[in-house]
Amino acid sequence: MNPVRLIWALLCGKLDETAYDDYRRRILDWAAELHGLTRAEFRGQYENRYLDASGRDLFLDYLVSCAKEQPSYVTDHPGLLADRKALFDRFGHPILTMHELVEQENRRLSRMDSPLRL
């Protein structure tokens, strides 16, 4: 753990794991409220989750990105990439890799003849 983050966590009384659990709880509450479900119903309906190697819940990341009306990106999860079409059909939002996002932004900037290309 980064020493600055460790000091901050000790001052706040929370470790990263605790903060992530709080964040995950807030997102579950938000998603359950958005879909009109209880937390138990939400978990039952969306039990097929995609977890990356570190245990991060990519489904919740996807919900957050949809809430912000921007495409999600995934990097190290080939299983999720294989199911992009199924997720697009289910939610109506594209899932793009970071590489695809960079290419898309470069195309947009090249149309504008911008020197900011990535």
Short mmCIF file of C-alpha atoms in Angstrom, two decimals, residues 15-77:
data_model
loop_
_atom_site.label_atom_id
_atom_site.label_comp_id
_atom_site.label_asym_id
_atom_site.label_seq_id
_atom_site.Cartn_x
_atom_site.Cartn_y
_atom_site.Cartn_z
CA LEU A 15 -8.44 0.94 5.04
CA ASP A 16 -8.84 0.55 1.28
CA GLU A 17 -10.83 -2.65 1.75
CA THR A 18 -13.29 -0.95 4.09
CA ALA A 19 -13.63 2.03 1.77
CA TYR A 20 -14.22 -0.30 -1.19
CA ASP A 21 -16.87 -2.23 0.76
CA ASP A 22 -18.63 1.06 1.59
CA TYR A 23 -18.41 2.10 -2.05
CA ARG A 24 -19.76 -1.26 -3.20
CA ARG A 25 -22.66 -1.02 -0.72
CA ARG A 26 -23.56 2.48 -1.97
CA ILE A 27 -23.47 1.29 -5.59
CA LEU A 28 -25.64 -1.74 -4.77
CA ASP A 29 -28.13 0.54 -3.02
CA TRP A 30 -28.12 2.93 -5.97
CA ALA A 31 -28.56 0.14 -8.52
CA ALA A 32 -31.29 -1.56 -6.49
CA GLU A 33 -33.14 1.76 -6.18
CA LEU A 34 -32.72 2.45 -9.90
CA HIS A 35 -34.23 -0.92 -10.82
CA GLY A 36 -36.84 -0.85 -8.03
CA LEU A 37 -35.48 -3.98 -6.38
CA THR A 38 -34.42 -4.83 -2.85
CA ARG A 39 -30.74 -5.57 -2.38
CA ALA A 40 -31.52 -9.31 -2.08
CA GLU A 41 -33.58 -9.26 -5.29
CA PHE A 42 -30.85 -7.32 -7.05
CA ARG A 43 -28.22 -9.86 -5.98
CA GLY A 44 -30.49 -12.71 -7.05
CA GLN A 45 -31.25 -11.20 -10.44
CA TYR A 46 -27.67 -10.20 -11.23
CA GLU A 47 -25.80 -13.08 -9.64
CA ASN A 48 -23.79 -13.71 -12.82
CA ARG A 49 -21.03 -11.18 -12.17
CA TYR A 50 -17.72 -10.62 -13.87
CA LEU A 51 -14.76 -10.38 -11.47
CA ASP A 52 -11.23 -9.57 -12.52
CA ALA A 53 -8.12 -11.14 -11.01
CA SER A 54 -8.05 -8.67 -8.10
CA GLY A 55 -11.70 -9.39 -7.25
CA ARG A 56 -13.03 -6.08 -8.59
CA ASP A 57 -16.66 -6.37 -9.61
CA LEU A 58 -16.73 -5.34 -13.27
CA PHE A 59 -20.54 -5.49 -13.36
CA LEU A 60 -20.74 -2.72 -10.77
CA ASP A 61 -18.10 -0.76 -12.67
CA TYR A 62 -20.29 -1.21 -15.74
CA LEU A 63 -23.36 0.11 -13.90
CA VAL A 64 -21.39 3.13 -12.74
CA SER A 65 -20.20 3.88 -16.27
CA CYS A 66 -23.75 3.54 -17.62
CA ALA A 67 -24.94 5.93 -14.94
CA LYS A 68 -22.36 8.46 -16.10
CA GLU A 69 -23.50 7.91 -19.72
CA GLN A 70 -20.05 7.01 -20.93
CA PRO A 71 -18.67 3.74 -22.27
CA SER A 72 -17.05 1.33 -19.88
CA TYR A 73 -13.56 0.00 -20.46
CA VAL A 74 -11.98 -3.24 -19.42
CA THR A 75 -8.39 -4.30 -19.78
CA ASP A 76 -7.41 -7.66 -18.33
CA HIS A 77 -10.58 -9.70 -18.53
#
